[in-house]
XYZ file of C-alpha atoms in Angstrom:
377
model
C 129.980 115.831 95.510
C 130.880 116.774 99.081
C 134.287 115.321 99.962
C 136.361 112.136 100.148
C 137.676 110.228 103.122
C 141.430 110.580 103.692
C 143.337 108.009 101.628
C 144.752 106.204 104.678
C 141.344 105.554 106.272
C 140.121 101.960 106.521
C 136.518 101.656 105.300
C 135.594 98.190 106.554
C 132.454 98.174 108.678
C 132.926 101.775 109.752
C 130.317 103.780 111.670
C 129.087 107.375 111.341
C 126.929 109.030 114.012
C 125.410 112.477 114.330
C 126.659 114.476 117.310
C 124.186 116.563 119.303
C 125.279 120.049 120.364
C 122.743 121.415 122.837
C 124.314 124.886 122.624
C 124.336 125.174 118.846
C 120.928 126.186 117.481
C 122.139 126.436 113.868
C 119.854 124.050 111.978
C 121.902 124.507 108.800
C 124.900 122.684 110.246
C 125.366 119.156 111.590
C 128.480 117.467 112.965
C 129.217 113.818 112.167
C 131.647 111.488 113.938
C 133.435 108.651 112.114
C 134.809 105.489 113.798
C 136.756 102.718 112.090
C 139.869 100.565 112.253
C 141.316 97.421 113.800
C 143.743 96.524 116.580
C 146.755 98.037 114.830
C 145.258 101.269 113.526
C 142.039 103.153 114.223
C 140.544 106.340 112.837
C 138.398 108.976 114.550
C 137.241 111.795 112.292
C 134.649 114.566 112.387
C 133.001 116.662 109.715
C 131.016 119.871 110.063
C 128.507 119.470 107.289
C 126.542 122.228 105.599
C 124.225 121.206 102.766
C 125.762 121.700 99.343
C 122.302 122.838 98.229
C 122.184 125.563 100.864
C 123.018 129.213 100.249
C 124.741 129.194 103.614
C 127.849 127.611 102.111
C 129.380 129.498 99.217
C 131.934 127.222 97.592
C 133.790 130.230 96.237
C 134.093 131.712 99.709
C 137.653 131.174 100.958
C 137.175 132.845 104.321
C 138.211 131.062 107.507
C 134.555 130.699 108.463
C 134.044 127.918 105.914
C 137.546 126.448 105.709
C 136.728 123.430 107.894
C 133.248 122.756 106.560
C 132.461 119.627 104.536
C 135.890 118.104 105.196
C 136.830 115.092 107.297
C 139.370 116.125 109.929
C 140.789 114.513 113.069
C 138.770 114.765 116.261
C 140.579 117.153 118.625
C 140.302 117.813 122.338
C 139.935 121.167 124.075
C 143.685 121.776 123.661
C 143.575 121.073 119.928
C 145.298 117.702 120.303
C 144.156 114.868 117.980
C 142.015 112.211 119.656
C 141.771 108.576 118.545
C 138.930 106.736 120.288
C 139.737 103.155 121.276
C 142.238 101.172 123.328
C 145.273 99.431 121.885
C 143.633 96.035 121.287
C 140.125 97.272 120.428
C 138.917 96.072 117.026
C 136.508 98.603 115.477
C 135.779 96.722 112.261
C 131.999 96.441 112.153
C 131.696 98.875 115.077
C 128.343 100.478 115.918
C 127.746 103.508 118.154
C 124.944 105.761 119.428
C 124.827 109.096 121.255
C 123.145 109.383 124.653
C 123.405 110.540 128.222
C 121.630 113.333 130.080
C 123.311 115.999 127.913
C 123.902 113.923 124.774
C 127.574 113.855 125.740
C 128.126 110.096 125.944
C 129.195 107.898 123.049
C 128.144 104.253 123.507
C 130.295 101.915 121.387
C 129.615 98.208 120.708
C 132.300 96.232 118.890
C 134.098 92.897 118.447
C 133.904 90.469 120.027
C 131.156 91.332 122.512
C 132.300 94.613 124.034
C 130.589 97.843 125.020
C 132.346 101.062 126.039
C 131.224 104.530 127.087
C 133.238 107.547 125.931
C 132.647 111.015 127.391
C 132.725 113.555 124.550
C 133.190 116.437 127.007
C 136.289 115.078 128.742
C 137.470 112.896 125.817
C 137.948 109.959 128.187
C 136.499 106.462 128.494
C 134.386 106.146 131.616
C 133.201 102.547 131.265
C 134.105 99.222 129.633
C 131.971 96.106 129.903
C 131.258 92.765 128.241
C 127.902 91.952 126.663
C 126.355 88.689 127.981
C 126.144 87.091 124.530
C 127.816 84.215 122.683
C 127.876 85.730 119.183
C 130.704 87.916 117.978
C 128.843 91.086 117.012
C 129.920 92.664 113.745
C 127.989 95.127 111.562
C 125.094 94.550 113.939
C 121.975 96.556 114.808
C 122.579 98.991 117.679
C 119.913 101.630 118.357
C 118.903 104.059 121.048
C 115.436 103.832 122.531
C 115.502 107.403 123.868
C 113.527 108.824 120.926
C 110.680 106.347 121.315
C 107.565 107.034 123.330
C 108.577 104.265 125.714
C 112.029 105.785 126.113
C 110.678 109.251 126.821
C 108.583 107.890 129.658
C 111.718 106.330 131.101
C 113.716 109.540 130.778
C 110.955 111.569 132.393
C 110.906 109.353 135.484
C 114.681 109.033 135.765
C 116.785 111.370 133.662
C 119.986 109.407 134.308
C 118.813 106.123 132.753
C 119.423 105.361 129.114
C 118.173 102.404 127.064
C 119.650 100.776 123.963
C 119.006 97.609 121.941
C 121.364 95.226 120.132
C 120.395 92.641 117.491
C 122.729 90.320 115.598
C 121.729 86.928 114.189
C 120.579 84.895 117.238
C 121.310 87.706 119.675
C 118.766 90.158 121.056
C 119.699 92.362 123.985
C 118.204 95.304 125.865
C 120.824 97.469 127.581
C 120.060 99.931 130.368
C 122.758 102.340 131.480
C 122.529 104.179 134.807
C 124.475 107.402 134.433
C 124.425 108.147 138.175
C 126.321 105.033 139.197
C 127.901 104.216 135.801
C 126.552 100.664 135.504
C 124.866 98.491 132.871
C 121.940 96.107 133.146
C 121.282 93.586 130.377
C 118.069 91.776 129.411
C 117.712 89.097 126.740
C 115.231 89.737 123.910
C 113.585 87.177 121.603
C 114.660 86.713 117.989
C 112.242 85.448 115.352
C 113.322 82.452 113.267
C 112.986 84.365 109.990
C 115.787 86.791 110.852
C 117.951 84.740 113.223
C 120.277 83.568 110.449
C 120.835 87.027 108.957
C 123.505 89.673 109.397
C 124.577 92.778 107.443
C 121.008 94.093 107.221
C 120.037 97.749 107.070
C 117.987 98.974 110.018
C 116.203 102.091 111.184
C 114.379 102.887 114.434
C 111.014 104.653 114.033
C 108.901 105.461 117.068
C 108.161 102.128 118.717
C 109.616 99.883 116.015
C 112.860 98.812 114.388
C 112.694 97.953 110.685
C 115.211 95.522 109.172
C 115.852 95.455 105.409
C 117.572 92.565 103.604
C 120.652 90.863 105.034
C 122.973 87.922 104.418
C 122.337 84.424 105.819
C 124.736 81.877 107.342
C 124.983 80.252 103.904
C 125.811 83.600 102.235
C 122.401 83.968 100.588
C 121.224 87.566 100.255
C 117.688 88.395 101.396
C 115.058 90.861 100.246
C 112.806 90.349 103.274
C 111.686 93.171 105.561
C 111.216 92.503 109.284
C 109.851 94.595 112.110
C 110.460 94.437 115.851
C 107.956 96.198 118.125
C 109.794 97.488 121.194
C 106.725 97.983 123.345
C 105.051 94.675 122.446
C 108.348 92.759 122.280
C 107.126 91.035 119.100
C 108.453 90.338 115.610
C 106.754 90.232 112.242
C 107.849 89.556 108.671
C 106.209 91.664 105.950
C 104.657 90.183 102.832
C 106.054 93.128 100.901
C 109.774 92.880 100.214
C 112.625 94.851 98.710
C 112.690 94.857 94.882
C 115.750 92.577 94.972
C 118.055 90.911 97.529
C 120.356 93.339 99.322
C 122.886 93.360 102.163
C 125.693 95.561 103.518
C 123.422 98.565 102.996
C 122.348 101.360 105.347
C 118.889 102.804 106.083
C 118.293 106.448 107.001
C 115.051 108.136 108.078
C 114.201 111.559 106.689
C 111.969 113.013 109.395
C 110.849 115.918 107.207
C 108.883 113.826 104.710
C 108.788 110.464 106.555
C 110.822 108.697 103.883
C 113.322 105.894 104.422
C 116.398 105.883 102.193
C 118.245 102.575 101.692
C 121.717 103.365 100.425
C 124.505 101.227 98.972
C 125.057 97.544 99.594
C 125.531 94.400 97.518
C 123.077 92.185 95.648
C 122.688 88.387 95.554
C 125.639 88.189 93.140
C 127.834 90.025 95.685
C 128.058 93.002 93.333
C 128.021 96.546 94.681
C 124.775 98.289 93.739
C 124.654 101.849 92.470
C 120.877 102.285 92.827
C 119.538 103.753 96.050
C 115.997 103.006 97.247
C 113.376 105.258 98.803
C 110.245 104.039 100.564
C 107.511 105.614 102.676
C 107.401 104.982 106.418
C 103.640 104.417 106.265
C 104.157 101.297 104.126
C 105.928 99.601 107.020
C 104.550 101.413 110.064
C 100.790 102.057 109.712
C 100.711 103.377 113.286
C 102.289 106.534 111.887
C 98.762 107.457 110.800
C 97.706 108.375 114.308
C 94.240 109.819 113.834
C 91.694 110.600 111.135
C 89.004 113.208 111.800
C 86.147 114.109 109.485
C 84.289 117.368 109.977
C 81.050 118.584 108.484
C 81.509 122.135 109.715
C 83.702 124.720 108.088
C 87.234 124.922 109.463
C 88.492 128.423 108.835
C 91.519 128.563 111.101
C 93.571 125.757 109.549
C 96.007 126.369 106.746
C 96.364 123.663 104.129
C 99.784 122.258 104.996
C 99.869 119.546 102.370
C 98.199 116.387 101.237
C 99.187 112.813 100.508
C 97.375 111.077 97.658
C 97.013 107.854 99.648
C 94.683 109.716 102.030
C 92.126 109.928 99.210
C 91.865 106.149 99.052
C 91.455 105.953 102.823
C 88.570 108.433 102.676
C 86.995 106.511 99.800
C 87.221 103.203 101.658
C 85.814 104.767 104.817
C 82.829 106.230 103.010
C 82.401 103.047 101.005
C 81.587 101.181 104.225
C 78.839 103.660 105.037
C 77.603 103.611 101.461
C 77.244 99.814 101.471
C 75.644 99.910 104.909
C 72.898 102.254 103.756
C 72.589 100.434 100.449
C 71.744 97.132 102.123
C 69.804 98.430 105.119
C 67.811 101.376 103.819
C 65.201 100.528 101.211
C 64.417 104.190 100.879
C 67.823 104.692 99.336
C 66.410 103.619 95.986
C 63.699 106.279 96.125
C 65.872 109.105 97.397
C 69.047 110.765 96.283
C 72.174 109.036 97.490
C 73.590 112.243 98.918
C 70.726 112.514 101.395
C 71.751 109.341 103.183
C 75.388 109.328 102.252
C 77.341 110.514 105.319
C 79.945 112.547 103.481
C 82.251 114.962 105.272
C 83.511 118.101 103.621
C 86.677 118.617 105.679
C 89.364 116.080 106.458
C 92.136 116.238 109.034
C 94.963 113.706 109.090
C 97.522 113.502 111.861
C 100.367 111.605 110.218
C 103.750 111.335 111.883
C 104.485 114.764 113.315
C 102.569 116.695 110.675
C 99.005 117.895 110.246
C 97.279 117.570 106.875
C 94.025 119.288 105.978
C 91.998 119.461 102.811
C 88.540 120.602 101.817
C 86.824 117.787 99.925
C 84.706 118.197 96.810
C 81.656 116.089 97.597
C 80.536 115.383 94.049
C 83.930 114.490 92.592
C 84.595 112.164 95.512
C 81.171 110.548 95.181
C 81.954 109.808 91.568
C 85.317 108.380 92.511
C 83.646 106.324 95.208
C 81.239 104.736 92.742
C 84.109 103.878 90.409
C 86.090 102.477 93.328
C 83.130 100.380 94.474
C 82.673 98.948 91.014
């Protein structure tokens, strides 16, 4: 247990984003910003979070250093005055926000009915309000930044003051480009595939060049267990054959970059009942491009430390060598007269570049050959 929200806070379609402090190099601490509310009352909270599993935070320590950790408190300006983000008539139910700008100091907010605002976290002032060129009333929609994608990094490198975001909600698909120099937006319509056009309340996560969508609720209030993918670079959609174990909506998806896992938390099932079971799935199941390169080496590699191994790599190696095995089996008559190992192109060392990690393992030729034969059978 970490903490509770204040009792007066409205938890209907609220949004939590991670703030980026370029000056703070403390990897043990993160700061989260909370937005919620309606026209009459809105809430803006922050929490300085330190892992409850970390030795950094001693629960028994009552010193001032840890007094404000792991507690939701009001956002305050440089003069210690409480700040509530939003204008009088702004409705933040179902709000979505992302952090951006040249110094990660801008908060981009999309909210009912079809509004977008830019809030400067340094000056604690709005610097831009605009209307999205859409017909739908966005609510609990998909709103992601494209700055962490390869495509986005190319854009930032050529013009550091441009920032790109994407919005999806039912029939709406929109690319948003913000020019920080002149404080203007440009909007471009994006296609929506038929399979997802009727859904809302899905979980989503942006990974490299793709956005993954999990579950959702249709126009007719039918919960879905489908998984969809939108490729940003190719501007294409696909629906996976694999699905969630059961229908789910009103959930949230979070990427753990350390182990490339996706966590799907909370939500409701097809009987509109809140679920207590959280799901975990591997990124590689939905984004095979994460496996960037496979290298096989015959020579000894003495300078690489074994950083880890994923069991699925074994099957990839087996399948790869199986192709060569079958090739020699059908094309080399001498294979019957000679030992298999003489013609079997087996590699003793394997390197896998997966995500942002390097995996290396020395392979036992004979045990793998045995496994290969069993696999082939």
